[in-house]
Coordinates of C-alpha atoms in Angstrom, one line a residue:
M120 CA -1.6 25.0 -12.3
S121 CA -5.3 25.8 -12.6
L122 CA -7.9 23.1 -12.4
A123 CA -8.9 23.6 -16.0
H124 CA -5.2 23.5 -17.1
S125 CA -4.7 20.4 -14.9
E126 CA -7.7 18.6 -16.6
V127 CA -6.3 19.5 -20.1
Y128 CA -2.9 18.2 -19.0
N129 CA -4.4 15.0 -17.7
N130 CA -6.5 14.4 -20.9
H131 CA -3.3 15.1 -23.0
S132 CA -1.2 12.6 -20.9
D133 CA -4.0 10.0 -21.2
L134 CA -3.7 10.3 -25.0
L135 CA 0.1 10.0 -24.9
F136 CA 0.0 7.0 -22.5
P137 CA -3.4 5.3 -22.9
D138 CA -2.5 2.3 -20.7
E139 CA -0.3 1.5 -17.7
K140 CA 2.3 -0.5 -19.8
S141 CA 2.9 2.4 -22.2
L142 CA 3.2 4.8 -19.3
V143 CA 5.7 2.6 -17.4
T144 CA 7.7 1.9 -20.6
A145 CA 8.0 5.7 -21.2
C146 CA 8.9 6.3 -17.5
L147 CA 11.7 3.7 -17.7
A148 CA 13.0 5.4 -20.9
G149 CA 13.3 8.7 -18.9
D150 CA 10.4 10.5 -20.5
R151 CA 9.6 13.4 -18.1
R152 CA 6.1 13.8 -19.3
A153 CA 5.4 10.1 -18.6
Q154 CA 6.9 10.5 -15.1
E155 CA 4.7 13.5 -14.4
A156 CA 1.7 11.6 -15.7
F157 CA 2.6 8.6 -13.6
Y158 CA 2.9 10.8 -10.5
R159 CA -0.5 12.4 -11.2
R160 CA -2.1 9.1 -11.8
F161 CA -0.9 7.3 -8.7
A162 CA 0.0 10.0 -6.1
P163 CA -3.6 10.6 -4.9
A164 CA -4.0 6.9 -3.8
A165 CA -0.5 6.8 -2.3
L166 CA -1.2 10.0 -0.4
V167 CA -4.1 8.3 1.4
V168 CA -1.5 5.7 2.7
C169 CA 0.8 8.5 3.9
R170 CA -1.9 10.5 5.6
R171 CA -2.6 7.6 7.9
Y172 CA 0.8 8.0 9.5
A173 CA 1.6 11.7 9.1
N174 CA 1.0 14.6 11.4
G175 CA -0.6 16.9 8.9
R176 CA -0.6 17.4 5.2
D177 CA 2.9 18.8 4.9
E178 CA 4.4 15.7 6.5
A179 CA 2.2 13.5 4.4
M180 CA 3.4 15.2 1.2
E181 CA 7.0 14.7 2.3
L182 CA 6.4 11.0 2.9
L183 CA 4.6 10.8 -0.4
N184 CA 7.4 12.4 -2.4
G185 CA 10.0 10.2 -0.7
G186 CA 7.8 7.2 -1.5
M187 CA 7.3 8.1 -5.1
M188 CA 11.0 8.6 -5.5
K189 CA 11.4 5.0 -4.3
V190 CA 8.7 3.9 -6.8
F191 CA 10.6 5.4 -9.7
Q192 CA 13.8 3.8 -8.6
K193 CA 12.2 0.4 -8.5
L194 CA 9.8 0.7 -11.4
D195 CA 11.8 -1.7 -13.5
K196 CA 11.2 -4.4 -10.8
F197 CA 7.4 -4.4 -11.4
R198 CA 6.5 -7.7 -13.0
W199 CA 2.8 -7.1 -14.0
E200 CA 1.6 -9.9 -11.8
G201 CA -0.8 -7.8 -9.8
S202 CA -2.2 -4.3 -9.6
L203 CA 0.3 -1.5 -10.4
E204 CA -1.6 0.8 -8.0
G205 CA -1.4 -1.7 -5.2
W206 CA 2.3 -2.2 -5.9
V207 CA 2.9 1.6 -5.8
K208 CA 0.9 1.9 -2.5
R209 CA 2.9 -1.0 -0.9
L210 CA 6.2 0.6 -1.9
V211 CA 5.1 4.0 -0.6
F212 CA 4.0 2.3 2.7
R213 CA 7.4 0.7 3.1
S214 CA 9.2 3.9 2.2
T215 CA 7.1 5.7 4.9
I216 CA 8.2 3.2 7.5
D217 CA 11.8 3.6 6.4
Q218 CA 11.5 7.4 6.6
F219 CA 10.1 7.2 10.1
R220 CA 12.9 4.8 11.1
A221 CA 15.5 7.2 9.8
G222 CA 13.9 10.0 11.8
K223 CA 13.6 7.8 14.9
Q224 CA 9.9 8.3 14.9
R225 CA 7.6 5.2 15.0
P226 CA 4.2 5.1 13.4
T227 CA 1.8 2.6 15.0
L228 CA -1.2 0.7 13.6
E229 CA -4.2 -0.6 15.4
I230 CA -4.7 -4.2 14.2
A231 CA -8.1 -5.6 15.0
D232 CA -9.4 -9.1 14.7
W233 CA -12.1 -8.6 12.1
D234 CA -14.3 -11.6 12.9
T235 CA -18.1 -11.4 13.1
P236 CA -19.4 -8.6 15.2
S237 CA -20.8 -11.1 17.8
E238 CA -17.3 -12.2 18.7
A239 CA -15.1 -10.1 21.0
T240 CA -12.8 -7.8 19.1
V241 CA -9.1 -8.3 20.0
T242 CA -7.1 -5.2 19.3
Q243 CA -3.3 -5.1 19.5
S244 CA -1.1 -2.1 18.9
L245 CA 1.9 -2.9 16.7
Y246 CA 4.6 -0.9 15.1
A247 CA 4.0 -0.7 11.4
E248 CA 7.3 -2.2 10.5
D249 CA 6.5 -5.2 12.8
L250 CA 3.2 -5.6 10.9
C251 CA 5.0 -5.6 7.6
R252 CA 7.3 -8.4 8.8
I253 CA 4.4 -10.7 9.8
I254 CA 2.3 -9.8 6.7
D255 CA 5.2 -10.8 4.6
L256 CA 4.9 -14.3 6.1
L257 CA 1.5 -14.8 4.5
P258 CA 0.9 -16.8 1.3
E259 CA 0.8 -14.5 -1.7
T260 CA -3.0 -14.3 -2.4
S261 CA -3.9 -14.2 1.3
K262 CA -1.4 -11.4 1.8
E263 CA -2.9 -9.4 -1.1
V264 CA -6.5 -9.9 0.2
F265 CA -5.4 -9.0 3.8
W266 CA -3.6 -5.9 2.5
L267 CA -6.5 -4.7 0.4
F268 CA -9.1 -5.3 3.2
A269 CA -7.2 -4.3 6.3
V270 CA -4.8 -1.6 5.1
E271 CA -6.5 -0.1 2.0
G272 CA -10.1 -0.5 3.2
Y273 CA -11.5 -2.4 0.3
N274 CA -14.7 -4.5 0.8
H275 CA -15.0 -8.1 -0.3
A276 CA -16.9 -7.2 -3.5
E277 CA -14.1 -4.7 -4.5
I278 CA -11.4 -7.2 -3.7
A279 CA -13.1 -10.0 -5.7
N280 CA -13.4 -7.6 -8.7
Q281 CA -9.8 -6.5 -8.4
L282 CA -8.3 -10.0 -8.0
N283 CA -10.8 -11.8 -10.4
F284 CA -12.4 -14.3 -8.1
S285 CA -15.5 -14.6 -5.9
E286 CA -16.4 -12.8 -2.7
G287 CA -16.3 -16.2 -1.1
N288 CA -12.7 -16.7 -2.1
S289 CA -11.9 -13.2 -0.7
R290 CA -13.5 -14.1 2.6
W291 CA -11.6 -17.4 2.7
H292 CA -8.2 -15.8 2.1
L293 CA -8.9 -13.1 4.7
N294 CA -9.8 -15.8 7.3
K295 CA -6.7 -17.8 6.4
A296 CA -4.6 -14.6 6.8
R297 CA -6.3 -13.8 10.2
Q298 CA -5.5 -17.3 11.5
I299 CA -1.9 -17.2 10.5
L300 CA -1.4 -13.7 11.9
R301 CA -3.2 -14.6 15.1
K302 CA -0.8 -17.6 15.6
K303 CA 2.2 -15.4 14.8
L304 CA 1.1 -12.7 17.2
Q305 CA 0.6 -15.3 20.0
S306 CA 3.8 -17.2 19.1
Q307 CA 6.9 -16.9 21.3
S308 CA 8.9 -16.9 18.0
F309 CA 7.6 -13.5 16.9
K310 CA 9.7 -10.8 18.6
P311 CA 8.7 -7.2 17.6
N312 CA 11.6 -4.9 16.7
R313 CA 12.4 -2.2 19.2
Y314 CA 14.9 0.5 19.2
A315 CA 17.2 0.6 22.2
G316 CA 16.6 4.3 22.7

């Protein structure tokens, strides 16, 4: 599809599905145009997540397509309590981990302690699925802020705008998430998953 044709297609799909709710409703009804429009709208942001763990664009596209398949399968579970794009990216991330697990490959993440620059930075290498397990232990808002800041790369102003509260609240929730994660990482009770082979 040419760039001009793609732009016409996107403008046309925007007219058919002017907001996310109408788009999701049409997707759930099996409307192929809606599903294509949904993919075009959310795939670029989800691809950014996949590229962090893939060895090249082809593998990233495979991970993306597997992840978007999972998104369509679970679309009826979205409850409109947060950002649809954030929900899509989280599902694609989890699908990426599942795909690596099935292939016996293990992506890793470098998790840093994002305190003030004057403090020593503590970096610990974790398998991404282990990180998911401990992030899931966070309170809901702190989890959302941590995810947006640490995984998706948003700054506090962007997070505050997206979640409808102040930058101070964003910083508070990030600090709370850091403290909980630090304790979990240092705790004897947290045992990372490891494959026997």
